[in-house]
């Protein structure tokens, strides 16, 4: 379980996060939803210790993050996490060198799934394919938790479908996923938990299934309710 | 493994290349020739305690680097001054001894032997200190420290130098510790509206009261002199001994232009004065006409050995202060060319006069230099020899300069 | 340790192309220098001796023999060295900033590696060292080759032969790069390593706090200099030359190690807790 406890962060004078708390369970897909700039990406970066917090604490399976955590949790950001002049093969070699949890079989599977040519240079790929490489580098690691930041932004419709399919496959099964997006249309049916963010705070944290069953509402219904208050 | 080849290969290149370079730099220093002191006459035992310091440079290459060399009866040893030595510096041997024996006392003290005076009971130190700003120097004072060797107690204090308003700079010529009084002999450079002078002073310091009880100017030489000029030097003594007499040599020098831009100096008049530090009595010492070299001459507390150079001969005129009589003058013959060469070096210890030439330069036809040990009173030669290269077929392009002679 | 070596290998491979190009430029330029200088000397000799009918002895007397010094003092020789120095100086900064700028967000990957973040620092500083020593080592190999070419071009009587050691010890600027004793080498390059570590810390301050970080970095640099000079300053101005030279040396070495450790510690702290992408 990933526990985010009362985290606060300032950018210069502006307070972006004013005390955000939520949890994300292993085996569930948790979605952080909010308008652009509300701090979703910042939260993900903070979980990965890629940006400092002013207050609050983040625990992964009960412990604060350390160097060993990176074999248990991975982050797939909006931008490429490899050198663009590398080939896909070289990128995979790199990952294999540094991560013991790198699963080459799974990587090969993803190569086929995304129809990527391993000898191609990453800089020569289209935006969609670059995003898929990024996903591959993250998903081919046997980690417990996967954080994804806007996996669908700027991707063409067909690639979006491919990526959405990954979520239903065994590639995601049993892992804890935190995803941020403001286009929940593609994956609404896959979400387990939703965290709504507004003005630096969590306005509502709820289970998608519970909302559907108990109140007959879809996620979008709940969102409308919250934001139109 | 094979993707590490670029990094590994540069590592190998670095280690091999830089390693070889420094191994070579260490081993190349071992190609230095051996100098020996060849005995020509007398007893070689006389030079057993003699050590000559100098610089050797190989002029057959473009490398003008010189290496320190020590020559003694056992041959020559080369010291590559390591980088550490260059930082640490090389004070004179006597100072080094003091630093080892009296480490705490010697802290922060300069390394000029002239500031020290040693007796059986004490080691005394005095220096001249002052502040300078852009216009003038001021706040002249003597920092004084006396170490009692028996109980290791130290007396330290500072006294202001009187009448120092017009002093530009000053340095310590000698320090003498006699009974309870400390005598500081300084050279003060005075600059006033009336002119500039070089004055030699003796300050008497009362150690019990920590004050200056006397300030006497015993020599005054104007800086800018029309026509002939006068120089005054104090004859050197053994700095680790205390003497209550001081010998001053004053010379009047005329400058003669030979031709074009060369000139030579001619000594018109010279005067020797003995000065008693305690009683302040002055006595004139009769001297011969031969110009005396103040750097070579020596005073051992009871006798003055006036030493001059005439052609290829060293002329020694002893003068015994107690008797007030001159001893017999004697001459020591040096080999070599009268045209080339600086004056030799001398030192006197335990009644013996040690003499050594200063230069070997085959290019200038100087292939060897003398070493002579003589009885200082009579001039009887106890040892005569030459410093030469042991290896006769060694190259001809080198220079040897000796600059220090001492006897252990 | 293994991760550190892998990172060093990775960082080195990133710059190896530029490194090799600079080496190539150095070799070519210096070789051209040898040829150009030799030719110009020979031309001078020819003109004087065959056109103006100057006897060989007189020519040698007036103009001297050709030695490697003439080449070593020319811009053909020095220019590429200056270029390599500039390259390393530039890369000291660029080795960090390249992972942050523009669309390149490789810094994410570096910071998410399952290894101590200090290894990033160590790997980058090691790469700078490898580049620097690499240049020095290759230059030491190039000089004897260039000397051989000089020997081939200029006849015996007109030549004054010098060995590598001589060339390197005579020219003052070169003694900075190739000190004559190994102890001095450790001293020069130890000081260089210290400087790079302080610069790296400054860079990490900037990457952690932006404008305030630049200020912090500069302050840190100033503090490092003061700490380093502290024994000398105390000795000279406060304590009245209290220390013996060897004591000062030991103190300075201790201060140097102190500043190095502090830089490493602060950099590690910044990388782990304060750096932001």
mmCIF file of C-alpha atoms in Angstrom, chain A residues 7 9 11 14-20 32-44 149-150 180-182 195-203 227:
data_model
loop_
_atom_site.group_PDB
_atom_site.id
_atom_site.type_symbol
_atom_site.label_atom_id
_atom_site.label_comp_id
_atom_site.label_asym_id
_atom_site.label_seq_id
_atom_site.Cartn_x
_atom_site.Cartn_y
_atom_site.Cartn_z
ATOM 1 C CA UNK A 7 1.765 16.339 2.077
ATOM 2 C CA UNK A 9 4.402 21.615 -1.304
ATOM 3 C CA UNK A 11 6.430 26.350 -5.758
ATOM 4 C CA UNK A 14 2.311 29.450 -4.410
ATOM 5 C CA UNK A 15 1.188 26.524 -2.312
ATOM 6 C CA UNK A 16 0.358 23.682 -4.670
ATOM 7 C CA UNK A 17 -0.372 20.920 -2.217
ATOM 8 C CA UNK A 18 -1.990 21.996 1.013
ATOM 9 C CA UNK A 19 -2.241 18.744 2.881
ATOM 10 C CA UNK A 20 -3.031 15.906 0.504
ATOM 11 C CA UNK A 32 -5.888 10.932 -9.489
ATOM 12 C CA UNK A 33 -8.231 13.359 -11.179
ATOM 13 C CA UNK A 34 -8.108 17.132 -11.289
ATOM 14 C CA UNK A 35 -7.709 20.091 -13.581
ATOM 15 C CA UNK A 36 -4.403 20.911 -15.194
ATOM 16 C CA UNK A 37 -1.936 22.295 -12.721
ATOM 17 C CA UNK A 38 -3.682 21.026 -9.610
ATOM 18 C CA UNK A 39 -0.578 19.044 -8.662
ATOM 19 C CA UNK A 40 -1.214 15.496 -9.861
ATOM 20 C CA UNK A 41 2.187 15.160 -11.457
ATOM 21 C CA UNK A 42 3.786 16.754 -8.420
ATOM 22 C CA UNK A 43 2.233 14.103 -6.188
ATOM 23 C CA UNK A 44 3.624 11.306 -8.333
ATOM 24 C CA UNK A 149 1.469 10.273 -15.454
ATOM 25 C CA UNK A 150 -0.966 11.166 -18.239
ATOM 26 C CA UNK A 180 -3.215 10.540 -13.436
ATOM 27 C CA UNK A 181 -5.284 11.694 -16.311
ATOM 28 C CA UNK A 182 -7.894 14.196 -17.174
ATOM 29 C CA UNK A 195 -9.085 10.553 -5.834
ATOM 30 C CA UNK A 196 -10.479 13.962 -6.742
ATOM 31 C CA UNK A 197 -8.116 16.881 -6.268
ATOM 32 C CA UNK A 198 -9.018 20.539 -6.150
ATOM 33 C CA UNK A 199 -7.132 23.557 -4.904
ATOM 34 C CA UNK A 200 -4.349 21.566 -3.304
ATOM 35 C CA UNK A 201 -6.563 19.188 -1.320
ATOM 36 C CA UNK A 202 -8.360 15.921 -1.791
ATOM 37 C CA UNK A 203 -12.026 16.777 -2.166
ATOM 38 C CA UNK A 227 -17.129 19.990 -9.030
#
